[in-house]
Coordinates of C-alpha atoms (C1' of nucleotides) in Angstrom, one line a residue:
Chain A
X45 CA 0.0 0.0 0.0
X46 CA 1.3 3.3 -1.0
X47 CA 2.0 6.4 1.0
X48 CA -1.2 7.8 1.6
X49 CA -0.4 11.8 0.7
X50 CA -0.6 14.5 3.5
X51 CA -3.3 16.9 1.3
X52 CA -4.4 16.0 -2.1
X53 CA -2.2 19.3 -3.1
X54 CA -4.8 20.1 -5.8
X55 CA -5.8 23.7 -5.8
X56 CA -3.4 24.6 -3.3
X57 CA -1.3 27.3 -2.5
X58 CA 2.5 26.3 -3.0
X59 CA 6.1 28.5 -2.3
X60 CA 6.6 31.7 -0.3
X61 CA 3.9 32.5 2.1
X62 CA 1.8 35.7 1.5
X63 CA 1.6 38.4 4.5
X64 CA -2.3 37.8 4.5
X65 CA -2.1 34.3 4.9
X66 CA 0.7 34.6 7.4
X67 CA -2.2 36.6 9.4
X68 CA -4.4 34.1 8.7
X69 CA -2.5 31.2 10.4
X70 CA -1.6 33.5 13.5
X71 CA -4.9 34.8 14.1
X72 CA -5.8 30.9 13.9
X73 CA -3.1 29.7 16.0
X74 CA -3.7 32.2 18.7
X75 CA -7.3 31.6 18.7
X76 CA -7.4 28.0 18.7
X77 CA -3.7 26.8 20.0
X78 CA -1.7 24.5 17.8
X79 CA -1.5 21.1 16.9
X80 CA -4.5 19.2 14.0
X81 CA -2.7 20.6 11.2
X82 CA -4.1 18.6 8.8
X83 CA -7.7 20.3 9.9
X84 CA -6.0 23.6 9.9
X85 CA -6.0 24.9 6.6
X86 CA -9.7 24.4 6.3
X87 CA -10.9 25.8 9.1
X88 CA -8.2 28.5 8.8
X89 CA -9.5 29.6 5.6
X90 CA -6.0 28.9 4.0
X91 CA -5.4 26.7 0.8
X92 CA -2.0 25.0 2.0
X93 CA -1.4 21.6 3.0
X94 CA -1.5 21.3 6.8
X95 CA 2.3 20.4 7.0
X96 CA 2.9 24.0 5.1
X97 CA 1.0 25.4 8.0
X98 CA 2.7 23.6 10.3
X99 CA 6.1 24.7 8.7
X100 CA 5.1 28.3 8.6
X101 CA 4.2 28.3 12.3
X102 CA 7.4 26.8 13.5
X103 CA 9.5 28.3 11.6
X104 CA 8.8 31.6 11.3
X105 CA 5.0 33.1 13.1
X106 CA 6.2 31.5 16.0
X107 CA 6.5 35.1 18.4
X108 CA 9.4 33.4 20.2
X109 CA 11.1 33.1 17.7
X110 CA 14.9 35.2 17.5
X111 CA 15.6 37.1 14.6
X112 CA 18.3 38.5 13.2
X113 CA 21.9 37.0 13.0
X114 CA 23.6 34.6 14.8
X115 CA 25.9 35.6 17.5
X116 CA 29.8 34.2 17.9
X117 CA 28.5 32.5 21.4
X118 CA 25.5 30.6 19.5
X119 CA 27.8 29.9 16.6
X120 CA 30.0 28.2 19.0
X121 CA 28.0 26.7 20.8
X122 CA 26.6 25.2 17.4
X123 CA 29.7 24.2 16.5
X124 CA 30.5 22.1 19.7
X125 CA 26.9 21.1 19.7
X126 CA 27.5 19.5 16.2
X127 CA 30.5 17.7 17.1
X128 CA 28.6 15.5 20.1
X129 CA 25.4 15.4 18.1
X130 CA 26.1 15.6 14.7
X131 CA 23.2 16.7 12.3
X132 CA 20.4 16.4 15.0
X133 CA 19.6 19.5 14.1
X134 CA 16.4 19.7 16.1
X135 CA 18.4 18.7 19.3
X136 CA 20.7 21.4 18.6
X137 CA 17.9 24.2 17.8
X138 CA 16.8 22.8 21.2
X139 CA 19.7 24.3 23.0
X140 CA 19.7 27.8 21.1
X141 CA 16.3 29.4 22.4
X142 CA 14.5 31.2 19.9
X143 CA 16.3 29.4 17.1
X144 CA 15.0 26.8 14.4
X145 CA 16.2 23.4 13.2
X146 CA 15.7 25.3 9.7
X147 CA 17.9 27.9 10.6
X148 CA 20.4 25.7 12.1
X149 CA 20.8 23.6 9.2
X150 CA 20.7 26.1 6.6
X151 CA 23.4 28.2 8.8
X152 CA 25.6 25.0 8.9
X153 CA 25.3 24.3 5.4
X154 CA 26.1 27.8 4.3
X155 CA 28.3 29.3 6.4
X156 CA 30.0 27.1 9.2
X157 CA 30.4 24.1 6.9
X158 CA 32.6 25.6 4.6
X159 CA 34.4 27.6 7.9
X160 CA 35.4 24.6 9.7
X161 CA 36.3 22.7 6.0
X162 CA 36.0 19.7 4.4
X163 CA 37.9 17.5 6.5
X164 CA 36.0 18.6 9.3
X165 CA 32.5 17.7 7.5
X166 CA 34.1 14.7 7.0
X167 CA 35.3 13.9 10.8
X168 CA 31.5 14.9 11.3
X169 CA 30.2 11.9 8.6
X170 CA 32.2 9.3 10.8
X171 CA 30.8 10.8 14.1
X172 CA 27.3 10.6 12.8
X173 CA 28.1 6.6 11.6
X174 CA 29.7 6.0 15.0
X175 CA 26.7 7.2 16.8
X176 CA 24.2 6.1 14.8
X177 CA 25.5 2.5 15.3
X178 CA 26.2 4.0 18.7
X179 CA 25.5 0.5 20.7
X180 CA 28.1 -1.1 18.1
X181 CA 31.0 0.5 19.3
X182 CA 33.5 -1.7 18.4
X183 CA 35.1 -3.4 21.4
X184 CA 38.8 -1.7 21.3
X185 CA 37.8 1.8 21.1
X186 CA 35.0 0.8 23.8
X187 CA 38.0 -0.3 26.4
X188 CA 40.1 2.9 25.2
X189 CA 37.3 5.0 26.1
X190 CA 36.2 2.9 29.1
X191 CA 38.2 3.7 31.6
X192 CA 36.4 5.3 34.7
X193 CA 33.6 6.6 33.4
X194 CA 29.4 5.0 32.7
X195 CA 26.5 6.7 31.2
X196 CA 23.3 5.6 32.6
X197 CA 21.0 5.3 29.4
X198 CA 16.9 6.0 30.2
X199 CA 14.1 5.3 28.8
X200 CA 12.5 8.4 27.1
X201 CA 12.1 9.9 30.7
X202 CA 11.2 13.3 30.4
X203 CA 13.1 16.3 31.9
X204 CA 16.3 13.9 33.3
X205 CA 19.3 14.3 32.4
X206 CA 22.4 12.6 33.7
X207 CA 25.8 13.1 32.1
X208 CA 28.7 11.0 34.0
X209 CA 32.1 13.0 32.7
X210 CA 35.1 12.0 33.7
X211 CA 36.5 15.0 35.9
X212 CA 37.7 15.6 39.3
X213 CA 35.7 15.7 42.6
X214 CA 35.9 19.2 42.5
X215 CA 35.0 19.9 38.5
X216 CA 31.9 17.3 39.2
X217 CA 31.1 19.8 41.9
X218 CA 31.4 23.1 40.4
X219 CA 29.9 21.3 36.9
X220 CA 26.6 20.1 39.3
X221 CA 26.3 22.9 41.2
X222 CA 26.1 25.0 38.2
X223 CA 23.9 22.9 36.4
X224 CA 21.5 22.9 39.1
X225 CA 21.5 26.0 39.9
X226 CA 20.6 27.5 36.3
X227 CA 18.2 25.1 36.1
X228 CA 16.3 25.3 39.3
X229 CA 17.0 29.2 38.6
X230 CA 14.2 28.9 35.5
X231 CA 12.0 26.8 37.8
X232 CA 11.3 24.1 35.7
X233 CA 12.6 21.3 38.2
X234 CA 13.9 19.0 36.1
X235 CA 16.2 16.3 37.2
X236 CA 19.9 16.9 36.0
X237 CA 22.0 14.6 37.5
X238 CA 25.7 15.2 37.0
X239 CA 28.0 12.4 38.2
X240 CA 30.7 9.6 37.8
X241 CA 29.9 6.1 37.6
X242 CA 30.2 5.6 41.3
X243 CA 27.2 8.2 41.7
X244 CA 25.0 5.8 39.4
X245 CA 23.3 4.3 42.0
X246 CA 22.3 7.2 44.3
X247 CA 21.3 9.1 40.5
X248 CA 19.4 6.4 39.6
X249 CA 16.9 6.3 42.7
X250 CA 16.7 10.0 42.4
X251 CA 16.0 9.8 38.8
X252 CA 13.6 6.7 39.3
X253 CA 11.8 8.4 42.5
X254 CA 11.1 11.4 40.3
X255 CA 10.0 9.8 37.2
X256 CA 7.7 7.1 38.9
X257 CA 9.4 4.7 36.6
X258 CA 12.2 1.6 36.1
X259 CA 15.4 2.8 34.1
X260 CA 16.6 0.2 31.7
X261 CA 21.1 0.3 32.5
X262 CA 23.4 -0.1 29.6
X263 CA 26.8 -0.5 30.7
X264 CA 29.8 0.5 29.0
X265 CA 28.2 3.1 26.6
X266 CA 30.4 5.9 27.1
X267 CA 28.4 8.2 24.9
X268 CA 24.4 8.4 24.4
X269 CA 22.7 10.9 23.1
X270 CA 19.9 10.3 24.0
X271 CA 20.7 10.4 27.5
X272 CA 23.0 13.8 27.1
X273 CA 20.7 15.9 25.1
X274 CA 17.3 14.1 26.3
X275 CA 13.8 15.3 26.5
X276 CA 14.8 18.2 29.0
X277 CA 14.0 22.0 29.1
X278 CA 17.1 23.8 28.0
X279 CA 20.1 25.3 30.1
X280 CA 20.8 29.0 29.4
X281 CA 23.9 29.1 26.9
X282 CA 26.0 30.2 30.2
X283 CA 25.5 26.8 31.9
X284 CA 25.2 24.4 28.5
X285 CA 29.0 26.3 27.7
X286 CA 30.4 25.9 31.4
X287 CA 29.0 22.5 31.2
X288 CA 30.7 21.3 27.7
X289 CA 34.1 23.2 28.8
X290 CA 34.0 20.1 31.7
X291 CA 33.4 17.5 29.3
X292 CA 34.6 18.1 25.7
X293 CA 37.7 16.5 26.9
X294 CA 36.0 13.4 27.6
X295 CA 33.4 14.0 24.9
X296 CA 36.3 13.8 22.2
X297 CA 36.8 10.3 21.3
X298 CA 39.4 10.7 18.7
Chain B
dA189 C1' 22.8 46.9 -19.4
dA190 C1' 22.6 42.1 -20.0
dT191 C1' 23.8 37.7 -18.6
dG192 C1' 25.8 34.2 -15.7
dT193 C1' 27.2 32.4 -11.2
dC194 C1' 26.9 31.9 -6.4
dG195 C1' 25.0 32.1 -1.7
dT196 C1' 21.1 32.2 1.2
dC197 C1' 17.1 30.5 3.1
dA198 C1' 12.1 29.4 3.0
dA199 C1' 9.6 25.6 1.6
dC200 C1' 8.9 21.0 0.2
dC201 C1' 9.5 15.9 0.3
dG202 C1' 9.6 11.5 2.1
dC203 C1' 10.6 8.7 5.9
dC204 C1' 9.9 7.4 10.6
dA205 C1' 8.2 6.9 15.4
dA206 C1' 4.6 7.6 18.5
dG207 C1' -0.1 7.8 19.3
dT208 C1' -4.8 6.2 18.5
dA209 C1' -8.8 3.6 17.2
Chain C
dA71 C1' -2.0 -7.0 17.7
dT72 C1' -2.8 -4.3 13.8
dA73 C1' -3.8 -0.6 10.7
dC74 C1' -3.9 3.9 10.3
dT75 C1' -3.0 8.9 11.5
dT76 C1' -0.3 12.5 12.9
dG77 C1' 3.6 15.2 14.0
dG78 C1' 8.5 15.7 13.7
dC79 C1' 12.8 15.3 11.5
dG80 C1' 16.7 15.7 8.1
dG81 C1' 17.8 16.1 3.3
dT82 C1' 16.9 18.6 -0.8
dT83 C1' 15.1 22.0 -3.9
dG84 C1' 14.1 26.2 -6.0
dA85 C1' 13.3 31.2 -5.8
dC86 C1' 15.5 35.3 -5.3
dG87 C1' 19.0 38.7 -4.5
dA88 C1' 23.9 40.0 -4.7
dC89 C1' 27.8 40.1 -7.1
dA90 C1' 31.0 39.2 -11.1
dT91 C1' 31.9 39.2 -15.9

DNA sequence: AATGTCGTCAACCGCCAAGTA
DNA sequence: ATACTTGGCGGTTGACGACAT
C-alpha cells in the first residue's frame, strides 16, 4: 500500500507564504492553540497543505522566535553542539532558544560548513556513523574510552538528564552545582544529575523516585545521546558552555 | 545593461516513530 | 496486535538577491 499523501495538493497554495495568509495562520493559531494541522488549513481559511502550516508556524510566526543574526556565542555553541550530536539538528535548535532546526541547518550548510572545512565535514560523517551505530562501538575503542567513566542510558524519561564526565571531585562539583542552579534558577525542576559512575546508584533512585518509573542500565556506553541531550527543558547558553568546557575533553573520542 | 554564477534560506518531500482507534 | 494517522525530522530543492563578468 502506497503512501497515503498528507493533502491531495490540488488547488493549493505552494512556495513563499503571503503576509495575508501569514495573518491568517496566526490569528488561527492564537485563537485555537496548535496542533491538528491537517484540519488547519480548512478551518483556517488557507489553501495550503496542513504540514505547510505547520512549517510556517514553526519556523517563522512562532513570536518566540529570534531574529536576526547569529551571535559568535550561539555559533560556537553550534559548532561544539555538532560535534557531540552531529546533524540532529532539532536537538541542537533545542539548545539555542529562539532558534529553528531550519535555521540551524541552513546556517551549517552555508556558512559554518565551509568555515570549519571539508575535512572537518568529513570527521563529522564518521561521528554521525559511529553514533548512529552507537550501541556497536567496536570493542577496542570501547575499552580505550572505558576507563572510569558510565552513562546511565533511560528510557524516554522526560526532563532527566544525567551526564557522568570523567573529571575531578571538585569539576563534578562546580559542573553540578552550576547545572543545578541555572536550572532550578528557571523553575522548571527537572532532574539533571551530574556524576561519575560511582554516583550511578544514588542518580538512579533520584531519577527513578522522580520519574515514577524503572530505568533500563546499559553499561559501558560511554556516549548516548539520548541520555546527554534528552527530552529536557534547555540550560541558558551560560550553563550548556560551562558545562561542555567540563566534558569536551571526555566528549572527544578521537 | 545584460547575462551568468553563487549564496542564502524558506519551503517542500519522504521517511519514521509515536499515538490512537 | 494491527492498521492507520499525525507530528516531527533531516535532506533537498528552487526562488531570489547580490555580485561578477
Amino acid at each position: 500500500m502506497g503512501r497515503r499523501p498528507c493533502c491531495s495538493k490540488e488547488g493549493l497554495n505552494r512556495g513563499a507564504w503571503t503576509a495575508i495568509e501569514d495573518k491568517i495562520l496566526v490569528s488561527y493559531i492564537k485563537t485555537h492553540g496548535e496542533g491538528k494541522w491537517r484540519d488547519v488549513p480548512q478551518r483556517a481559511g488557507l489553501k495550503r497543505c496542513g504540514k505547510s502550516c505547520r512549517l510556517r508556524w514553526l519556523n517563522y510566526l512562532r513570536p518566540d522566535i529570534k531574529r536576526g543574526n547569529i551571535s559568535h556565542e550561539e555559533e560556537e555553541l553550534i559548532i561544539r553542539l555538532h560535534k557531540l550530536l552531529g546533524n540532529r539538528w532539532s536537538l541542537i535548535a533545542g539548545r539555542l532558544p529562539g532558534r529553528t532546526d531550519n535555521e540551524i541547518k541552513n546556517y551549517w550548510n552555508t556558512t559554518l560548513g565551509k568555515k570549519i572545512g571539508p575535512g572537518s565535514m568529513q570527521e563529522d560523517q564518521t561521528e554521525n556513523q559511529t553514533r548512529q551505530g552507537l550501541v556497536a562501538l567496536d570493542q577496542n575503542s570501547t575499552q580505550q574510552r572505558n576507563t572510569d567513566s558510565t552513562v546511565v542510558r533511560t528510557k524516554a524519561i522526560r526532563c532527566t538528564k544525567m551526564v557522568f564526565p570523567r573529571v575531578s571531585c571538585a569539576q563534578l562539583n562546580e559542573i553540578d552545582n552550576q547545572v543545578h542552579e541555572s536550572d532550578y534558577k528557571q523553575g522548571n525542576g527537572d532532574l539533571v544529575a551530574v556524576g561519575s559512575d560511582h554516583d550511578s546508584e544514588e542518580i538512579r533512585g533520584c531519577v527513578e523516585a522522580n520519574s515514577n518509573s524503572e530505568l533500563s542500565f546499559d553499561e559501558q556506553i560511554l556516549f548516548d545521546q539520548e541520555v546527554l541531550m534528552g527530552d529536557w527543558m534547555p540550560l541558558d547558553l551560560k550553563a550548556l558552555t560551562s558545562l561542555l568546557d567540563f566534558g569536551e575533553d571526555w566528549f572527544n573520542w578521537t
